[in-house]
CSV table of C-alpha atoms in Angstrom, one decimal:
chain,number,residue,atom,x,y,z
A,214,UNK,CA,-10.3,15.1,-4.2
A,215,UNK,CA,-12.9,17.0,-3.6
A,216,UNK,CA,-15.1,18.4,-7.1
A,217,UNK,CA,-17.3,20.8,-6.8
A,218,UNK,CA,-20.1,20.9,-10.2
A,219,UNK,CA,-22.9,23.0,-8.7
A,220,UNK,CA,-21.6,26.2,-9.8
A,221,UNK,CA,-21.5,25.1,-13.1
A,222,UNK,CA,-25.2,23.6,-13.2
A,223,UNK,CA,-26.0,27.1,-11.9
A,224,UNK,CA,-24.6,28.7,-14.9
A,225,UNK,CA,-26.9,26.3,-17.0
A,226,UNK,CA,-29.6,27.2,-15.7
A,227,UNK,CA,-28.7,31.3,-16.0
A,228,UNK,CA,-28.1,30.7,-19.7
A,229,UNK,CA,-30.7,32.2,-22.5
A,230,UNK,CA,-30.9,28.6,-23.3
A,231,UNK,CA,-30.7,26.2,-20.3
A,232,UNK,CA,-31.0,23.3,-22.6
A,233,UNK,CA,-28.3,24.2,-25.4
A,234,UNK,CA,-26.7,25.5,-22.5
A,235,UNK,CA,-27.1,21.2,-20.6
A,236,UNK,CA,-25.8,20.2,-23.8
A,237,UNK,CA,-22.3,22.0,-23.1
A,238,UNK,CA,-22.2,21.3,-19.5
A,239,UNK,CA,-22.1,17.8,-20.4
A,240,UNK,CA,-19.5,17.4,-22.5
A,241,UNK,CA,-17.5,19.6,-20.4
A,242,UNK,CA,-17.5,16.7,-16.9
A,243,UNK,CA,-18.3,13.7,-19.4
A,244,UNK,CA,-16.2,11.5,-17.4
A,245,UNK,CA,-18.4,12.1,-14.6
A,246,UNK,CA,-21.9,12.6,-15.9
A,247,UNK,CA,-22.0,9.9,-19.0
A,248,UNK,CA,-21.0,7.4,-16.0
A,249,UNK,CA,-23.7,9.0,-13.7
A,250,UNK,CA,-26.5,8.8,-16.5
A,251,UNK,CA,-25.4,5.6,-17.9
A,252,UNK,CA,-25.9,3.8,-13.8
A,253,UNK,CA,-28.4,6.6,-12.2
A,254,UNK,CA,-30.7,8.0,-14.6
A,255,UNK,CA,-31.3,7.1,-18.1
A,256,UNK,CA,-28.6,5.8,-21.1
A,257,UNK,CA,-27.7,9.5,-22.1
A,258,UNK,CA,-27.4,7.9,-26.0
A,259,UNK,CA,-31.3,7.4,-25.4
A,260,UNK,CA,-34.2,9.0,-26.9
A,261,UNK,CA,-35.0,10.1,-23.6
A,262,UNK,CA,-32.4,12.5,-22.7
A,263,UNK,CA,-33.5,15.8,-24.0
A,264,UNK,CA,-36.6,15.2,-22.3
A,265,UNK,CA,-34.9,14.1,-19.0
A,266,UNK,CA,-32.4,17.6,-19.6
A,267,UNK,CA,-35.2,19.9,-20.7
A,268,UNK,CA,-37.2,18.8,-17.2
A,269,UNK,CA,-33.9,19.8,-14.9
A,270,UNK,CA,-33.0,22.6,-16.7
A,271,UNK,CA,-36.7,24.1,-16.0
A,272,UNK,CA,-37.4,22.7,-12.3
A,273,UNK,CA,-38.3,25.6,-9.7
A,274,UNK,CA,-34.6,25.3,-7.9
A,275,UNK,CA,-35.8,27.9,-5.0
A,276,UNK,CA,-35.6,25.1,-2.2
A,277,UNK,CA,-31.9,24.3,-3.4
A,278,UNK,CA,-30.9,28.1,-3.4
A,279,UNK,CA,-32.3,28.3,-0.1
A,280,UNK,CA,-30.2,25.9,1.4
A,281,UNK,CA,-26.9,26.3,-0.6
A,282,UNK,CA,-27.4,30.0,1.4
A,283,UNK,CA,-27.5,28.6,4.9
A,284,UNK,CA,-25.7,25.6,4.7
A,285,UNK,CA,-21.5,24.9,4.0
A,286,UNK,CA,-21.6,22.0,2.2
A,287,UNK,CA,-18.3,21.8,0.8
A,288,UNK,CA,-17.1,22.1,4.7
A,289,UNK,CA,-19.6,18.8,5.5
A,290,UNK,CA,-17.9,17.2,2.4
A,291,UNK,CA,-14.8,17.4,3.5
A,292,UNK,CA,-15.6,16.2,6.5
A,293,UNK,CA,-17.3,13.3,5.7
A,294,UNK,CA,-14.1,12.3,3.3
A,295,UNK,CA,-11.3,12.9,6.0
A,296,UNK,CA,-13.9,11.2,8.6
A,297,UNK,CA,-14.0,8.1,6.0
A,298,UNK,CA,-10.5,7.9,5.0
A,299,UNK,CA,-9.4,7.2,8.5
A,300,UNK,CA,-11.7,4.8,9.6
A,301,UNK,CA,-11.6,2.9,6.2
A,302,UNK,CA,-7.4,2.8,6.2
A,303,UNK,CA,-7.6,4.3,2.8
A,304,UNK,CA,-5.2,3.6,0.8
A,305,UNK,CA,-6.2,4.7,-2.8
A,306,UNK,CA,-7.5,8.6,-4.1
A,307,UNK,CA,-11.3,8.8,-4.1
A,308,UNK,CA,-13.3,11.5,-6.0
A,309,UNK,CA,-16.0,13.2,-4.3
A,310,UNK,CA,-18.3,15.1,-6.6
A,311,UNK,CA,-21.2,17.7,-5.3
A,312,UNK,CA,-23.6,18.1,-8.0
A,313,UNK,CA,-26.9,18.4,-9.2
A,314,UNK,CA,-28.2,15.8,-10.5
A,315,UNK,CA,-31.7,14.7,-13.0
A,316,UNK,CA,-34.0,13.7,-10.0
A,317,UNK,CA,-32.4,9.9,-10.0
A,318,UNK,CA,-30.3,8.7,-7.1
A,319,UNK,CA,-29.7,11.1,-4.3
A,320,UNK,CA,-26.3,9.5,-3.8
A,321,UNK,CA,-23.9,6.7,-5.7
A,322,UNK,CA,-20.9,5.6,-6.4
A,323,UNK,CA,-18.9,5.0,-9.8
A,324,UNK,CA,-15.6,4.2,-11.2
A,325,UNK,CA,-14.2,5.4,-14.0
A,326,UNK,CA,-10.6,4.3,-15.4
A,327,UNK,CA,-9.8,2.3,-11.8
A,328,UNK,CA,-10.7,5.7,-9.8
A,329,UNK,CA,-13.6,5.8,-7.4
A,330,UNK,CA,-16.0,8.5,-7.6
A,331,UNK,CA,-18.6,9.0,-4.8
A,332,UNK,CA,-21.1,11.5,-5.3
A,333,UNK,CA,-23.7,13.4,-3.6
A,334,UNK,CA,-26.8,15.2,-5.5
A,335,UNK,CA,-27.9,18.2,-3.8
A,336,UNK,CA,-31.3,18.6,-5.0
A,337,UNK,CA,-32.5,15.8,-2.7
A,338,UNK,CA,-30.8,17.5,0.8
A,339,UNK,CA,-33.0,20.8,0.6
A,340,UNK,CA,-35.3,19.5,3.8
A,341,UNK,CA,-38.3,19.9,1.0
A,342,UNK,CA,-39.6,17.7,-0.9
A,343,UNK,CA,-39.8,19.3,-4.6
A,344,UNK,CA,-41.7,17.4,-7.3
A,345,UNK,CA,-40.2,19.4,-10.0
A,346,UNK,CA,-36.7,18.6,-9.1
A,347,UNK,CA,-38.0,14.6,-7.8
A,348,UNK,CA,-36.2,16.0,-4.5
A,349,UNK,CA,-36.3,13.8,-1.5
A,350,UNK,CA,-36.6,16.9,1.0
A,351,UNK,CA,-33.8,14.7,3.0
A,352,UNK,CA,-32.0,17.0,5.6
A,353,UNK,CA,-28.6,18.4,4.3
A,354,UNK,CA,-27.3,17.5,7.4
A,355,UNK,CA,-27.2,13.8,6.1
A,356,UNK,CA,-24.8,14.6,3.4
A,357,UNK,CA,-22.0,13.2,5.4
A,358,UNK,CA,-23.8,9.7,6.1
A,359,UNK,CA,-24.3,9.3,2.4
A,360,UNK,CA,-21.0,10.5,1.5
A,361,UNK,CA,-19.8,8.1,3.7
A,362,UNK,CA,-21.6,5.4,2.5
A,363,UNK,CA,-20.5,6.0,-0.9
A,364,UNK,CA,-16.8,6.2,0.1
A,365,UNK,CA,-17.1,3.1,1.6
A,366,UNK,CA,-17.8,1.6,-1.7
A,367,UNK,CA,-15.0,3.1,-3.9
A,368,UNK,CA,-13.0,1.8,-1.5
A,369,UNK,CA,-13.7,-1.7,-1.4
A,370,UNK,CA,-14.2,-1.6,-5.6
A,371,UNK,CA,-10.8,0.3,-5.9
A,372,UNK,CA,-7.9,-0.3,-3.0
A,373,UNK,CA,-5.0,-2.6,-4.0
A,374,UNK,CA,-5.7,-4.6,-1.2
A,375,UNK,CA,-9.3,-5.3,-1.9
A,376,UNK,CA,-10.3,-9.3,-2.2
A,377,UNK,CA,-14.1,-8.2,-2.9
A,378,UNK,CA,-15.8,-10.0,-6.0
A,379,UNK,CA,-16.7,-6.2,-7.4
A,380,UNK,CA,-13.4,-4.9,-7.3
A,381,UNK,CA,-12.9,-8.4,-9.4
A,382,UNK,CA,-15.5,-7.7,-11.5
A,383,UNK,CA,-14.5,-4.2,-12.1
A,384,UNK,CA,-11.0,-4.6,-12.8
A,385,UNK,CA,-12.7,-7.2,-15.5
A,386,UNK,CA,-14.3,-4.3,-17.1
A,387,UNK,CA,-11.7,-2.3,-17.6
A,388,UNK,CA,-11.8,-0.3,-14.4
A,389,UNK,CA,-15.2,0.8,-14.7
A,390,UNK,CA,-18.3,-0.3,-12.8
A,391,UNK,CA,-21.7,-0.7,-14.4
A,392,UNK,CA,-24.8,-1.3,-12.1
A,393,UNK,CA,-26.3,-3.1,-14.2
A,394,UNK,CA,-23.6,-5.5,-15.2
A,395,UNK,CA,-22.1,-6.3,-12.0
A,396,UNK,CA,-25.5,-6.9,-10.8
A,397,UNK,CA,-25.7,-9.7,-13.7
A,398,UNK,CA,-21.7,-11.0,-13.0
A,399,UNK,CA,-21.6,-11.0,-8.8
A,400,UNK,CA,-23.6,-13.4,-6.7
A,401,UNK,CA,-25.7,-11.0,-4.1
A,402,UNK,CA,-23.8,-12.7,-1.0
A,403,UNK,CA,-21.5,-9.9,-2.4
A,404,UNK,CA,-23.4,-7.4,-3.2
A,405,UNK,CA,-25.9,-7.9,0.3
A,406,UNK,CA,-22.2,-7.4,2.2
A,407,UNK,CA,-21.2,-4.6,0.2
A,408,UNK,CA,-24.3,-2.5,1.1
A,409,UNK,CA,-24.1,-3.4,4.8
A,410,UNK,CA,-20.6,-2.7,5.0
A,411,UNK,CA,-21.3,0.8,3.6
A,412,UNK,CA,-24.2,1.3,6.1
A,413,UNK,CA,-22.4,0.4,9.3
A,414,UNK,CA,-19.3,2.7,8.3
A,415,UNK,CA,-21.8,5.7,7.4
A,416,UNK,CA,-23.2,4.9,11.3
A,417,UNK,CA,-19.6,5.5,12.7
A,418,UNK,CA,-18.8,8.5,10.4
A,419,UNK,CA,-21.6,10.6,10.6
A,420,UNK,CA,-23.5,9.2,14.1
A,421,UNK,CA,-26.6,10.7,16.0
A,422,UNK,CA,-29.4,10.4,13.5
A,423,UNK,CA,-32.2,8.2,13.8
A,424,UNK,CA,-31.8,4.7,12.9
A,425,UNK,CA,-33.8,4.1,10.0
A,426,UNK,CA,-32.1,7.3,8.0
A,427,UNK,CA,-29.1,4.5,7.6
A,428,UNK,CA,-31.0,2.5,5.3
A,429,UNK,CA,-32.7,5.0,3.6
A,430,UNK,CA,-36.2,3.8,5.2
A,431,UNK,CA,-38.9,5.8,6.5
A,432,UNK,CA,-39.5,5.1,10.4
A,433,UNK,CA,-42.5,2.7,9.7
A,434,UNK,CA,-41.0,0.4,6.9
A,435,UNK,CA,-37.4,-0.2,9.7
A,436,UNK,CA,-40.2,-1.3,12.0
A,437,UNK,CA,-41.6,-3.4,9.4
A,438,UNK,CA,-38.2,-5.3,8.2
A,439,UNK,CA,-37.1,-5.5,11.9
A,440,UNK,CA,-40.2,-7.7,12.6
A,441,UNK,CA,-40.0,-9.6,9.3
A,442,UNK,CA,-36.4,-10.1,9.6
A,443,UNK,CA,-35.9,-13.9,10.6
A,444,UNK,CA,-38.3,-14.6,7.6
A,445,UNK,CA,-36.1,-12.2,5.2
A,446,UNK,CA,-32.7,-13.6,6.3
A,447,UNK,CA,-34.1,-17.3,5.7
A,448,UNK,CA,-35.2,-16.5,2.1
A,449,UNK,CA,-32.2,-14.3,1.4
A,450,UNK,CA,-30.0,-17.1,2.2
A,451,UNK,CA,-31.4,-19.7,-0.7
A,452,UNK,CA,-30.4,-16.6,-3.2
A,453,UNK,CA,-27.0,-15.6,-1.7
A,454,UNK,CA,-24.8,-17.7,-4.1
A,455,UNK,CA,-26.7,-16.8,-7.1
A,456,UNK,CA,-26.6,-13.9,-9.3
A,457,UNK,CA,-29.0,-11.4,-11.5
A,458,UNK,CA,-30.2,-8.2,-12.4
A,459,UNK,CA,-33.4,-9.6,-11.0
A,460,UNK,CA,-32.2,-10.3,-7.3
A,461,UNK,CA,-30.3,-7.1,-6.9
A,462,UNK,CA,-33.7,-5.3,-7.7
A,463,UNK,CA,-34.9,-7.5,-5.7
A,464,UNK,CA,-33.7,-7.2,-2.5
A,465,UNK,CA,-31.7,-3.7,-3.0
A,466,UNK,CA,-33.8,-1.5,-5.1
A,467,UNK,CA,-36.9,0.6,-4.8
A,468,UNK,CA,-39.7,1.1,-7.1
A,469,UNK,CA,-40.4,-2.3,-8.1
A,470,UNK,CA,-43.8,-4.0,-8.2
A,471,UNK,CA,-45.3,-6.3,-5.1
A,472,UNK,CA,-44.7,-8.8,-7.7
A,473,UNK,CA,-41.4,-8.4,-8.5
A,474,UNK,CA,-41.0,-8.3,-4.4
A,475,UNK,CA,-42.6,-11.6,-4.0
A,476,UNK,CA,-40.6,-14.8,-2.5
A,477,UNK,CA,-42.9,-18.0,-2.2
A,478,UNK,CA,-46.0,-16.3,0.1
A,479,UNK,CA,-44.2,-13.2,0.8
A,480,UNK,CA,-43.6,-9.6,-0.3
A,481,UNK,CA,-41.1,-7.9,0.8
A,482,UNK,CA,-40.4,-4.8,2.0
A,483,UNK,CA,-38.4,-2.6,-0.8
A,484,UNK,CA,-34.5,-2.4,-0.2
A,485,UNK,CA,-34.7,-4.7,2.7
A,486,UNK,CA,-31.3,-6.1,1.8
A,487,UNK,CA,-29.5,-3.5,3.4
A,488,UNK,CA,-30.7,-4.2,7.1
A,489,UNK,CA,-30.0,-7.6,6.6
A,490,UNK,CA,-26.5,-6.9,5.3
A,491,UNK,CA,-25.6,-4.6,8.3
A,492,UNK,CA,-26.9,-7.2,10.3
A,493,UNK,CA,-24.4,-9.7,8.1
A,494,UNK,CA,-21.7,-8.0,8.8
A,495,UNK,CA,-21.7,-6.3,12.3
A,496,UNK,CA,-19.8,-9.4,13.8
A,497,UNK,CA,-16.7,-9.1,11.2
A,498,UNK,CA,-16.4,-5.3,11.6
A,499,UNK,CA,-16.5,-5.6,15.6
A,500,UNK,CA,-13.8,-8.3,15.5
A,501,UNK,CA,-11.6,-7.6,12.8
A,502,UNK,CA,-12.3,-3.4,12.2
A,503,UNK,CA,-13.4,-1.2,9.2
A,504,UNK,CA,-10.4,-1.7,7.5
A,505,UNK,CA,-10.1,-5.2,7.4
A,506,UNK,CA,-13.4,-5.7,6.8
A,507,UNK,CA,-14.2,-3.3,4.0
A,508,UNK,CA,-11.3,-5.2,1.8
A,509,UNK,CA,-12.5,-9.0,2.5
A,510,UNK,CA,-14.3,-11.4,0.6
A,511,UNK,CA,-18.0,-11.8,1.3
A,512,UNK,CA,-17.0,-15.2,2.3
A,513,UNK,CA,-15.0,-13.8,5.1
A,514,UNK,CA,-17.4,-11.6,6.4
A,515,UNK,CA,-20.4,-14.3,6.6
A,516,UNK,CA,-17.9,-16.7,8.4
A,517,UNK,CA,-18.3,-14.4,11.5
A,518,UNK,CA,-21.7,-14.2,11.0
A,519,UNK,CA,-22.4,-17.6,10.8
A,520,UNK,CA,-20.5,-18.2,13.8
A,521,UNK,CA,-22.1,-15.4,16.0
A,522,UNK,CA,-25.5,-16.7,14.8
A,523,UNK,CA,-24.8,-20.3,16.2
A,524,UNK,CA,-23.1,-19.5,19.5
């Protein structure tokens, strides 16, 4: 189901008080926003969410206007879902959610009560970089690939037929999925597979762009990992059956310190895990499809990798 909140972040920010007005907004989608805080941005039961609020609700939001004017994205939405719901087999409801969001992830994926949410945060697909809004100036014509790479997720967390570790791990939870904890509970063998599952699906949804826009890399960093990969895959691999807040920042987060990047003599390149994760899991998708593949065990999915790697 498609759920559309940018209309009422729009009325937030035409209140007399745009902060008040946050406040009210808030509580209206808390199933949605707490969850997107709590995994995105900051705990919103922290000191530091008026400050975060009073920032969004006072960010020049001309470049977003601009493009919300020119460009359907509700059409490109839909697209992406009905372009992801074949290919994947789905066979569970997703939620996907346009919205504005605090400057944090420019797309993610939740689930609250057992039901997958993927959402899409618009102030990061104006084609200009804002520093008032932390906007990415990303193309709104890469909404679908994100969408679809969010999709991808929910569906591997959520359908019935799932053998992932997360979807384990979730169910655990009580149907909801934490970031944080699952990075803690699931060894990153699942975790590597689960982000290049989702970028090799977003490549056959939404194709034509250039290749390093898949991985949320600039042009220059690709080229970088592509040459360093055989040294990457053979220091990922001593990690894979381990787990750890500290591994997923690691090798699938940005914004962390050289040092925190460092393996033995190396640093390495932010986010690199989810090259090597397509890479993982290119053999599995071409041999037993999307649908298969999205609902297997990371297990699985390396098996075919090990064997192409050896033939």
């Amino acid at each position: 189901m498609l759920i559309n909140l940018v209309p009422d972040f729009f009325a937030v920010l035409a209140s007399s008080d745009p902060a008040s007005a946050y406040g009210r907004y808030f509580a209206s989608h808390q199933r949605i926003l707490s969850s997107y805080w709590y995994n995105y941005a900051v705990d919103p039961d922290s000191s530091h969410f008026d400050e975060v609020v009073r920032l969004a609700a006072t960010a020049d939001r001309g470049d977003l206007l601009a493009m919300l004017d020119r460009t359907d994205v509700i059409a490109l939405a839909r697209d992406a879902e009905e372009r992801s719901k074949v290919l994947l087999g789905a066979d569970v409801d997703v939620d996907v959610v346009l919205m504005v969001g605090v400057g944090g992830a420019n797309a993610g994926e939740l689930v609250i009560e057992g039901r997958g949410v993927a959402f899409v945060c618009l102030e990061h697909f104006t084609g200009v970089a804002n520093p008032t809004t932390h906007g990415l100036g990303l193309d709104p014509a890469l909404i679908p690939m994100w969408l679809a790479h969010e999709i991808t997720h929910t569906i591997r967390y959520t359908s019935p037929s799932s053998n992932a570790e997360l979807r384990q791990a979730i169910h655990d939870a009580g149907g909801h999925y934490s970031y944080w904890d699952t990075a803690r509970r699931v060894s990153l063998r699942e975790l590597i597979v689960n982000e290049g599952l989702a970028v090799e699906a977003s490549r056959a949804v939404s194709p034509g762009h250039a290749e390093w826009e898949y991985f949320g890399y600039g042009r220059r960093e690709y080229a970088r990992i592509r040459e360093l990969e055989p040294t990457i895959t053979q220091i990922l691999e001593r990690d894979l059956d381990r787990s750890g807040l500290g591994l997923r920042l690691r090798y699938l987060s940005g914004g962390l310190s050289d040092e925190a990047r460092t393996a033995g003599p190396h640093v390495l390149p932010e986010r690199t895990g989810y090259y090597i994760g397509s890479r993982m899991v290119a053999s599995a998708i071409a041999s037993r499809g999307y649908p298969w593949a999205v609902r297997a065990r990371a297990d699985e999915l390396l098996a075919d990798f090990t064997t192409a790697a050896t033939a």
